[in-house]
Coordinates of C-alpha atoms and ligand atoms in Angstrom, one line a residue:
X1 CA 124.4 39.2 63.1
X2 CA 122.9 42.0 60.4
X3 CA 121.4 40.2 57.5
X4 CA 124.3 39.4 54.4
X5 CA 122.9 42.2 52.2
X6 CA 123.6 44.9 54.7
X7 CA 127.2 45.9 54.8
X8 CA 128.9 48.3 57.2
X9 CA 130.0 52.2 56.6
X10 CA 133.7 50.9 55.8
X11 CA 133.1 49.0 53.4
X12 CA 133.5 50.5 49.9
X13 CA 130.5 51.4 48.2
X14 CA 128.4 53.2 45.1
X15 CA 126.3 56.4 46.2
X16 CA 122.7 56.0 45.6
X17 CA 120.8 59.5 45.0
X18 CA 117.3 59.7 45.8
X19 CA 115.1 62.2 43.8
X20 CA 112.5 63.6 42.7
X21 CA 111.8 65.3 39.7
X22 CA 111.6 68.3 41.7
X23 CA 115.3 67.8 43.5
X24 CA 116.9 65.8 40.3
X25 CA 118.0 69.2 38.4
X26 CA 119.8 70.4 41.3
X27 CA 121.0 66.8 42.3
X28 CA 122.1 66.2 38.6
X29 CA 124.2 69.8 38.3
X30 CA 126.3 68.2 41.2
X31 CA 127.6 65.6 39.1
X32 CA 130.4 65.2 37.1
X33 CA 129.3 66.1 33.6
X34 CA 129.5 62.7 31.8
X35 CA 127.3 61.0 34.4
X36 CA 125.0 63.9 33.7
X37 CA 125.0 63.8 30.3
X38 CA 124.7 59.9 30.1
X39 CA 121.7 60.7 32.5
X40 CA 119.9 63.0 30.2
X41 CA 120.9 61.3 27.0
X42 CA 119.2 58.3 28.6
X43 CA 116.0 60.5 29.3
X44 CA 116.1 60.3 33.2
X45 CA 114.4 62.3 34.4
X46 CA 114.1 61.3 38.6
X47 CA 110.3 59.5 37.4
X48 CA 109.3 57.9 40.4
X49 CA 110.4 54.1 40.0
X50 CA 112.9 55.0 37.4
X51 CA 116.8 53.9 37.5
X52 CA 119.5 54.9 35.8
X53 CA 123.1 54.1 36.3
X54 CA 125.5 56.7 36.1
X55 CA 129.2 56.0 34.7
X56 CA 132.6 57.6 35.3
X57 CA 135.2 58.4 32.7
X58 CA 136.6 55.1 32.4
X59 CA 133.0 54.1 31.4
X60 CA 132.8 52.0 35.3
X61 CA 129.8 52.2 37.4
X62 CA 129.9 55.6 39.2
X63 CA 126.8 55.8 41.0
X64 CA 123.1 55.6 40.9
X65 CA 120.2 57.7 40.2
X66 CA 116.8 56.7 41.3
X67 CA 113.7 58.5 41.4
X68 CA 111.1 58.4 44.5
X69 CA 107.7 59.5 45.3
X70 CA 107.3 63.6 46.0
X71 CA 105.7 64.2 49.3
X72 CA 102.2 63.7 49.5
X73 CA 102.6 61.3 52.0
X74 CA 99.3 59.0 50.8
X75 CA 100.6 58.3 47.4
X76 CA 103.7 57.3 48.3
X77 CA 105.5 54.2 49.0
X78 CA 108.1 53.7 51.6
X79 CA 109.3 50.8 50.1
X80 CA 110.2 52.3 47.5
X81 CA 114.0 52.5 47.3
X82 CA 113.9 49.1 48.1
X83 CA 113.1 47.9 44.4
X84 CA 116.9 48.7 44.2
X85 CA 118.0 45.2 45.5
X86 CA 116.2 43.7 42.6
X87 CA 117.3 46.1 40.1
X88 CA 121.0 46.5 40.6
X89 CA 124.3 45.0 39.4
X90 CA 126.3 42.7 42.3
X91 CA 127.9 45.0 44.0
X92 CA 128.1 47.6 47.6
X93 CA 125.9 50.5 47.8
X94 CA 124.8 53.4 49.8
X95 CA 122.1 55.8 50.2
X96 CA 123.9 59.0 49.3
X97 CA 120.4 61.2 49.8
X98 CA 118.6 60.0 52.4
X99 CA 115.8 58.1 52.3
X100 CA 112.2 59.6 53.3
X101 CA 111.9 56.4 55.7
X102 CA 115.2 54.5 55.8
X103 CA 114.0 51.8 58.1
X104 CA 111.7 51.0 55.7
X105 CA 113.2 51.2 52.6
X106 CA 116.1 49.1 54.0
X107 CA 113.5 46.5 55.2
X108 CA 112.0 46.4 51.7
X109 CA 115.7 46.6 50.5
X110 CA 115.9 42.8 51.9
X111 CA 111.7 41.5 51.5
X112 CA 112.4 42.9 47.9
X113 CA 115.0 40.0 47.2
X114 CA 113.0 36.9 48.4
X115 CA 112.0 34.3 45.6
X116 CA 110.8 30.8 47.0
X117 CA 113.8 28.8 46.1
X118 CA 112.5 25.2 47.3
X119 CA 112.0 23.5 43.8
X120 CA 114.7 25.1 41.9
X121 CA 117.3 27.2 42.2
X122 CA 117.8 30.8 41.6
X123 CA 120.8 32.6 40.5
X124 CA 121.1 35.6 43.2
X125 CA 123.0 38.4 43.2
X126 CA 124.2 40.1 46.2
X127 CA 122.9 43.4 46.0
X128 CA 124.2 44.8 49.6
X129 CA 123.0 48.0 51.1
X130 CA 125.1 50.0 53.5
X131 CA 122.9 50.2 56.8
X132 CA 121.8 54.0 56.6
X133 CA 122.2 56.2 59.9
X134 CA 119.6 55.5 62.6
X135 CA 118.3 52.3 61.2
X136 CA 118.7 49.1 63.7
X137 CA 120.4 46.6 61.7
X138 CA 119.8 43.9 64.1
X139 CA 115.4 44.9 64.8
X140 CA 115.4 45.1 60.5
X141 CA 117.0 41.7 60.1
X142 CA 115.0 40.0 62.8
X143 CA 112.0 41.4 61.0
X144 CA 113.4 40.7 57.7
X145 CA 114.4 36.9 58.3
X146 CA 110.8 36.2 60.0
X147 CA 108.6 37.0 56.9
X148 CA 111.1 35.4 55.2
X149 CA 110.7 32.1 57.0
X150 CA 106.8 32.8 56.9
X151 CA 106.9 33.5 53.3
X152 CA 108.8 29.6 52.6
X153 CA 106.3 28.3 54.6
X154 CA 102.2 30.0 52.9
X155 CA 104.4 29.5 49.1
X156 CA 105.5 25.1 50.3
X157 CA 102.6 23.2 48.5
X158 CA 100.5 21.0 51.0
X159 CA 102.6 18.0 49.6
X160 CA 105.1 19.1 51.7
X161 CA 103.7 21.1 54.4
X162 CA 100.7 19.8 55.7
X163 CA 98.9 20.3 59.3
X164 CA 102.6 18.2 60.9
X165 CA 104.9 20.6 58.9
X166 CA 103.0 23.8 60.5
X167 CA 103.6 21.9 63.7
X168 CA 107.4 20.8 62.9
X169 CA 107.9 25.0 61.8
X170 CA 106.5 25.8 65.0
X171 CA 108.0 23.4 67.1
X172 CA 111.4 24.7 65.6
X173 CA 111.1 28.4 66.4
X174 CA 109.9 27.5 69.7
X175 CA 112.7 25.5 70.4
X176 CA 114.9 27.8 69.3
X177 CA 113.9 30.6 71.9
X178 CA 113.1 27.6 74.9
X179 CA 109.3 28.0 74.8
X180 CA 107.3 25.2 76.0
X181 CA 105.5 23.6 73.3
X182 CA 102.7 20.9 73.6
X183 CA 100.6 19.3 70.1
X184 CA 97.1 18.2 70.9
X185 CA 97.0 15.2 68.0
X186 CA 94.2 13.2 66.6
X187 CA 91.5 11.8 68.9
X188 CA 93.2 13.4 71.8
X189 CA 92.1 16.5 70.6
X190 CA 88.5 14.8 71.5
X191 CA 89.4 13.7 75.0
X192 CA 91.0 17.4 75.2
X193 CA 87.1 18.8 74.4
X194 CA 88.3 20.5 71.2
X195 CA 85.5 19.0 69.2
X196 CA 85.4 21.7 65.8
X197 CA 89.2 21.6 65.5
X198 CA 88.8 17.5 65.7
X199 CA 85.6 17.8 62.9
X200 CA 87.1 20.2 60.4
X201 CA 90.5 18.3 59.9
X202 CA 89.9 14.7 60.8
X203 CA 89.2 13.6 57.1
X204 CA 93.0 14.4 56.4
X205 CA 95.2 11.6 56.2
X206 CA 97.4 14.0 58.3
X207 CA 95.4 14.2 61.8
X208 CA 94.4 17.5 63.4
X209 CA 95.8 19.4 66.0
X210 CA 96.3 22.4 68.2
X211 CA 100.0 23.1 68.7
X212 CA 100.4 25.4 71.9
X213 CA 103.6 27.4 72.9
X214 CA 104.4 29.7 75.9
X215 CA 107.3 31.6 76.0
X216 CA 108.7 34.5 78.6
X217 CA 108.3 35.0 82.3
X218 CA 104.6 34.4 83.7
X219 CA 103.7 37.3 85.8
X220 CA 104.8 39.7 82.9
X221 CA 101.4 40.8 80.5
X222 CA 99.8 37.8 79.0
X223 CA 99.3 38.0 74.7
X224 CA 98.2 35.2 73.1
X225 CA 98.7 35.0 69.2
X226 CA 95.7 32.9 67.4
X227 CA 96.4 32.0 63.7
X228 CA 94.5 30.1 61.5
X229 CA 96.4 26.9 60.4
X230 CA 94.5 25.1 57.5
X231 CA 97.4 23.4 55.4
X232 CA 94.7 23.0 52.3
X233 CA 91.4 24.2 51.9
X234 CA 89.1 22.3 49.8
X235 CA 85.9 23.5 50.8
X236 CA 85.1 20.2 52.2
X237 CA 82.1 18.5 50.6
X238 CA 80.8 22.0 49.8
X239 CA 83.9 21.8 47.4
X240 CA 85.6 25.3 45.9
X241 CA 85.6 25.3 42.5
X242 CA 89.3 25.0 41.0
X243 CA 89.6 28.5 40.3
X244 CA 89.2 29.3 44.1
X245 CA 90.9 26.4 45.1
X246 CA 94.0 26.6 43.5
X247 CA 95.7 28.9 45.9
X248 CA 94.4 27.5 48.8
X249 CA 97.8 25.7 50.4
X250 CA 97.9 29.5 51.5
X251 CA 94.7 29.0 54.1
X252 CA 97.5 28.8 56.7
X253 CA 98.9 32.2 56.2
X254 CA 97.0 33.1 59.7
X255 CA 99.8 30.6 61.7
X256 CA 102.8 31.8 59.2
X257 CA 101.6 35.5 60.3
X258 CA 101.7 34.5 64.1
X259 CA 105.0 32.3 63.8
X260 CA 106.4 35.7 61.9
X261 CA 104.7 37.7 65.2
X262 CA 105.9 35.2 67.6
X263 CA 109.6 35.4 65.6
X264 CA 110.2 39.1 66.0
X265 CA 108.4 39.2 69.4
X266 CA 111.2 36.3 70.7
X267 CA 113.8 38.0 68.9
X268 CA 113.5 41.1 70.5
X269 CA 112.9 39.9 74.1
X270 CA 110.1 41.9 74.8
X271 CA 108.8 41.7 78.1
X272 CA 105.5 39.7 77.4
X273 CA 103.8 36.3 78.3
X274 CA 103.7 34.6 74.6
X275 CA 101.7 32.4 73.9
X276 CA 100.6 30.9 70.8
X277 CA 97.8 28.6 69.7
X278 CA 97.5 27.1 65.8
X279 CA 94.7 24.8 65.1
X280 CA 96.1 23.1 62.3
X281 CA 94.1 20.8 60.3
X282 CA 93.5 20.3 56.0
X283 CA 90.0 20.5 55.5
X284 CA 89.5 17.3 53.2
X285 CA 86.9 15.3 51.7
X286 CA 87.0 11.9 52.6
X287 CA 83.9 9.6 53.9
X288 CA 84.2 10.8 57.6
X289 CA 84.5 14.3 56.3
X290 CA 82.0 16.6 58.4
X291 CA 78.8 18.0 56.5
X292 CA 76.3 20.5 55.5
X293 CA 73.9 20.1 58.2
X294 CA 76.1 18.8 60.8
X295 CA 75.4 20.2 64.5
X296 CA 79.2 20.3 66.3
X297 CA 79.5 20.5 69.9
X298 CA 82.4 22.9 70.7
X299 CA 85.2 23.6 74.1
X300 CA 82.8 26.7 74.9
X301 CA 79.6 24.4 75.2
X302 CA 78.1 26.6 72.1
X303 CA 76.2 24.2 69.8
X304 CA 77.2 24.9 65.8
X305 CA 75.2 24.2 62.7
X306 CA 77.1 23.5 59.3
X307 CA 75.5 25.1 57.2
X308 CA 78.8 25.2 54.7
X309 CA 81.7 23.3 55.2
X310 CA 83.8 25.7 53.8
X311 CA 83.6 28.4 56.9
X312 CA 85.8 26.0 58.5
X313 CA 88.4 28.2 59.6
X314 CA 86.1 30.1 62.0
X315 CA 85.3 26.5 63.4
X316 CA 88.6 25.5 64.3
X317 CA 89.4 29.0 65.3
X318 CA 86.0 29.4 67.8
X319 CA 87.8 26.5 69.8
X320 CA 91.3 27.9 69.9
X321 CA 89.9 31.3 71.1
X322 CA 88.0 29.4 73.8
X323 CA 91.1 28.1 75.2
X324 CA 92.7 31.3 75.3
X325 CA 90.2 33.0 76.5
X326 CA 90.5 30.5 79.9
X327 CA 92.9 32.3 81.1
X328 CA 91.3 35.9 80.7
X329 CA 94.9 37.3 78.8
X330 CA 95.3 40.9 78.7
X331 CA 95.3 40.8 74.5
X332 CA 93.9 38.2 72.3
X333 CA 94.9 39.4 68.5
X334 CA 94.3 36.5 65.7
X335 CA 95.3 36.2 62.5
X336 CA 92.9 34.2 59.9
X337 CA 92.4 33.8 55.7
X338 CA 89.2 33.9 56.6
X339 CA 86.6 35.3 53.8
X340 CA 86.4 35.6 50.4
X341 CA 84.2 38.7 51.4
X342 CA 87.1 41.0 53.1
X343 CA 89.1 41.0 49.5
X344 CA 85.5 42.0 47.7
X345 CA 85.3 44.5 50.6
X346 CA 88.7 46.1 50.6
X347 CA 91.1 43.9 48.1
X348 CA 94.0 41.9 48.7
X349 CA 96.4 44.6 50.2
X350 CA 94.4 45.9 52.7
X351 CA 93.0 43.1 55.8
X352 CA 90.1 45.0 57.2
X353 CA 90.3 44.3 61.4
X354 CA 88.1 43.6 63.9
X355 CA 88.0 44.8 67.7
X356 CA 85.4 46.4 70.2
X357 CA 88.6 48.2 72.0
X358 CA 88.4 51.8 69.9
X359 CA 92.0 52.5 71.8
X360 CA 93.7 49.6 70.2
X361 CA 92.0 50.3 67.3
X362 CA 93.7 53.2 67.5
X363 CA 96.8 52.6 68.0
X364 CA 96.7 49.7 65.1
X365 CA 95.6 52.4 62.5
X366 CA 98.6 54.1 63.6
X367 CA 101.3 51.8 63.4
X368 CA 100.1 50.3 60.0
X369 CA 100.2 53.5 58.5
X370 CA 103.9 53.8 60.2
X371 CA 104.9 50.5 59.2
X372 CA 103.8 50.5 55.9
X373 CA 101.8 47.4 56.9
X374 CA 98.0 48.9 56.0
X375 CA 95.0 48.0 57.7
X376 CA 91.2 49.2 57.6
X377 CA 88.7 48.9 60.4
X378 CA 85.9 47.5 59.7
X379 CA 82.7 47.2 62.7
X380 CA 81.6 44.2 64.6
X381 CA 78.1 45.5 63.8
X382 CA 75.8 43.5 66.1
X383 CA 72.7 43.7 64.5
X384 CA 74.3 41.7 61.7
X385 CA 74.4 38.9 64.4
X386 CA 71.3 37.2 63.8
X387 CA 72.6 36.3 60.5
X388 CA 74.2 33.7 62.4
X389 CA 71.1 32.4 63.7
X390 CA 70.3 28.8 63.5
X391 CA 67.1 27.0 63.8
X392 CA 68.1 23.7 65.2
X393 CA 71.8 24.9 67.4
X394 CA 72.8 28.0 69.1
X395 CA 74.2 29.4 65.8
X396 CA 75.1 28.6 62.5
X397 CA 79.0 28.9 60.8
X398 CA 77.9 31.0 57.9
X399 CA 75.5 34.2 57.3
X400 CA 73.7 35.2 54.5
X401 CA 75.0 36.1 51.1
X402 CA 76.3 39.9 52.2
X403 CA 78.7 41.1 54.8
X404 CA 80.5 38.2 54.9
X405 CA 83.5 39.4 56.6
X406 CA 81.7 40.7 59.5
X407 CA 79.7 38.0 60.4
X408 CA 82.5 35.7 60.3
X409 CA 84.7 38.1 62.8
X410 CA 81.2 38.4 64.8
X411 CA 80.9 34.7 65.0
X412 CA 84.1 34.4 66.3
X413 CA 83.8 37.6 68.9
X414 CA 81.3 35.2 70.6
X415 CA 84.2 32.7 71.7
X416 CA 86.2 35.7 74.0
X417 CA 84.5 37.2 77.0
X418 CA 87.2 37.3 79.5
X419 CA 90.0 38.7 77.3
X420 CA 90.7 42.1 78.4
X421 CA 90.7 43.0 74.6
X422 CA 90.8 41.1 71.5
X423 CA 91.2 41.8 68.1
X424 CA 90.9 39.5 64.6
X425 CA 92.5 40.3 61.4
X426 CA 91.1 38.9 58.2
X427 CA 94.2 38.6 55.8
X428 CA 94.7 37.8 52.5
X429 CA 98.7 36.4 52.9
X430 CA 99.6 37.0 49.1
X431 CA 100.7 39.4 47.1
X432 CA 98.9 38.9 43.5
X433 CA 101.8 40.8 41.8
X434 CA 105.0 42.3 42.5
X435 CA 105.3 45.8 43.9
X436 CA 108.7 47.1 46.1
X437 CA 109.8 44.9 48.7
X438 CA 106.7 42.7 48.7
X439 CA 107.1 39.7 45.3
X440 CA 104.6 37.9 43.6
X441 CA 103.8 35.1 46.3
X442 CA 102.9 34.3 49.9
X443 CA 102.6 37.2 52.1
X444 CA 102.8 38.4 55.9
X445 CA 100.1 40.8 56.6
X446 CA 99.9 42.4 60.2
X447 CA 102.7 41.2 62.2
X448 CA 105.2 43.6 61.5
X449 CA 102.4 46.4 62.5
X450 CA 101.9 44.3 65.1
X451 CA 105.3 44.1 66.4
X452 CA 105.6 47.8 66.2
X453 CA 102.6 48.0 68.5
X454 CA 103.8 45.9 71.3
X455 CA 106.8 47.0 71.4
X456 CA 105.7 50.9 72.2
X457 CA 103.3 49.5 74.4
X458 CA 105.5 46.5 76.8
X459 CA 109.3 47.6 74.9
X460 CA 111.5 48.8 78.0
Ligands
LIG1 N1 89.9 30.2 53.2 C1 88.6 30.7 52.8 C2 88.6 32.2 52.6 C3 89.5 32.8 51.5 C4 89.2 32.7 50.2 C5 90.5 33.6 52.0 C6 90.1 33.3 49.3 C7 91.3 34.3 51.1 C8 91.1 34.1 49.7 C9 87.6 30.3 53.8 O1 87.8 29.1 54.5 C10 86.3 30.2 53.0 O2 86.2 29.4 52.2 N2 85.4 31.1 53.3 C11 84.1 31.1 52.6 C12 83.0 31.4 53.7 C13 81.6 31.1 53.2 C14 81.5 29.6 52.9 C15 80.7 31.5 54.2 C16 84.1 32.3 51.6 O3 84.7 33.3 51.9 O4 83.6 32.1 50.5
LIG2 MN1 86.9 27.5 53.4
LIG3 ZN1 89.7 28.5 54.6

């Protein structure tokens, strides 16, 4: 079923011209001379970003004008067109020019009209698109409806989604495509020798776990999805202060990004072993909260000094990599809010990545770029290791005051040896302010670049 807001060729609908305010002086001569008078007299001029509705002689909506980037390919945006579904009367529409990417700009057509209607309702308008030639209807609305679903669940307030809601969200998708799912709960997680998941979350009133899911044949390549699931972030007894706290029900955007991953991956049946593993805990404060100082045992034998309580997302991660890693799978990629030091590095709409493979490297710079889902590699530099050192455990969770990014992706790097290749993303999972087909709000970062990737690599 294509997503509601995409409508077929025979349906009636209002052209849509794409310019530029190179092409809009041609474009403009072609219309009928009251639209094109209305057009200048409104001072459109094709502005990139600029509307302007064009009437007929009975003073009804004719058509639409709206201007897009030129081509320098770097300073343009894709989704673009997309801001269209926001801006636009009720109503059926079409590209009339084609759009420089109309996968995209159909994708961000839809992610453009999200608002996170939970708590109170919104008035929408049904702004439908006709699906442009040579755009998959049924690939853009899996995409589109799995960052939406990821979107409802980084924006839901701990309140309502803490570490059981992840695992009811991911217990439902996997469910819904017959995946096998097990939940590692509590004290079991103990018994289970998953010792830093078990420490980081067990001051919540809402236990800990590791929720687990296979899905798709077992002899087909094995990709195992890693997202960081901490429902709330308080810092633990090294407390955030309230301005960094306050958006921190978004510390799971690492499992929304994998869920989103998993989603599309499911949807398109592509010919992969899935498997997903979210440690899902709220790091609390509570007397049997863990502490500055603290030396955890973990599942890879590794001993770990605290020395802040707030790196606890590379804590609960170490141990889910280290169960992956068991089964030496050809491609490890996780997904983690991990640093305050990434967004200082490279800001919030650009997750620097981490990976010794220089191929998939590669081939991740690529389809970002493609998918308008940006990326920046940034090194595993080694040397920057004995940051890490401890002087009572095999290693500490933090590093010094620089580089903070790095030495939390190197601190994880140490959990994978058998992987055939692994790679960790440190996202941001919000967008601080609205821009075409990406609102104000929770975010996905990766997955849809992701998705792109494995599907030129396994698709059939
Ligand atoms: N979840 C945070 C990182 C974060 C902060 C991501 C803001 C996105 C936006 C993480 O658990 C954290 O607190 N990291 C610390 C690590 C430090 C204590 C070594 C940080 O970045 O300050
Ligand atoms: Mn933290
Ligand atoms: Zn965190």
């Amino acid at each position: 079923m294509p997503h509601p807001l995409l409508a077929s060729a025979n349906e009636a609908s209002k052209p849509i011209w794409l310019v530029t305010e190179q092409t809009w002086t041609e474009i403009a001569g072609s219309l009928p001379p009251l639209a094109q008078g209305f057009a200048k007299a409104q001072g459109f001029a094709g502005k990139a970003g600029s509307h302007c509705l064009l009437p007929d002689a009975s003073g009804e909506l004719f058509g639409v004008a709206f201007g897009i980037n030129g081509t320098d390919a770097r300073q343009s945006d894709p989704f673009l067109p997309g801001k269209l579904s926001t801006l636009l009367p009720e109503g059926v529409y079409r590209f009339e020019t084609e759009a420089p990417n109309p996968t995209l700009a159909t994708l961000a057509w839809l992610l453009g009209t999200y608002s996170f209607s939970r708590y109170r309702k919104r008035n929408e308008k049904a702004v439908r698109l006709v699906i442009p030639h040579g755009v998959d209807a049924e690939d853009v609305t899996h995409i589109a409806n799995a960052i939406v679903a990821s979107r409802d669940l980084v924006n839901t307030p701990t309140n309502d989604l803490g570490p059981d809601g992840i695992e009811a969200a991911a217990r439902e998708l996997a469910d819904r495509h017959g995946a096998s799912f097990t939940s590692i709960v509590g004290d079991d997680l103990l018994k289970q020798n998953f010792p830093m998941i078990h420490a980081v979350g067990r001051a919540s009133i809402t236990p800990p776990r590791l929720i687990d899911f296979t899905w798709g044949k077992a002899d087909a390549p094995r990709i195992t999805l890693v997202g960081k699931g901490v429902a709330f972030d308080t810092g633990g007894l090294d407390i955030k202060p309230a301005a960094s706290m306050l958006l921190m029900r978004k510390d799971m955007g690492g499992a929304a990004a994998t869920l989103a991953l998993a989603s599309m991956i499911m949807d398109a049946k592509l010919p992969v072993r899935l498997r997903v593993l979210i440690p899902a805990v709220e790091n609390a404060i509570s007397s049997n909260a863990f502490r500055p100082g603290d030396i955890l045992p973990s599942r890879k034998g590794i001993s770990v000094e605290i020395g802040n309580t707030d790196a606890e997302g590379r804590l609960i991660l170490a141990d889910a990599l280290a169960l992956a890693d068991e089964e030496s799978p050809d491609l490890i990629v996780d997904f983690a809010t991990l640093t305050g030091a990434a967004r200082v590095a490279l800001g919030p709409e650009l997750p620097p990545f981490y990976t010794d493979d220089d191929a998939l490297a590669a081939d991740i710079a690529r389809h970002g770029t493609a998918e308008n889902d940006p990326v920046w590699r940034l090194p595993l530099w080694y040397p920057y290791q004995s940051q890490l050192d401890s002087k009572f455990a095999d290693m500490n969770n933090t590093g010094g005051p620089m580089g903070g990014s790095i030495t939390a992706a190197l601190f994880l790097r140490r959990f994978v040896e058998a992987a055939k290749a692994h790679v960790h993303f440190d996202i941001f999972a919000w967008n601080n302010a609205t821009k075409p087909g990406r609102p104000e709000g929770g975010e996905v970062q990766v997955s849809r670049l992701m998705y792109a990737l494995l599907k030129e690599r396994y698709g059939a």
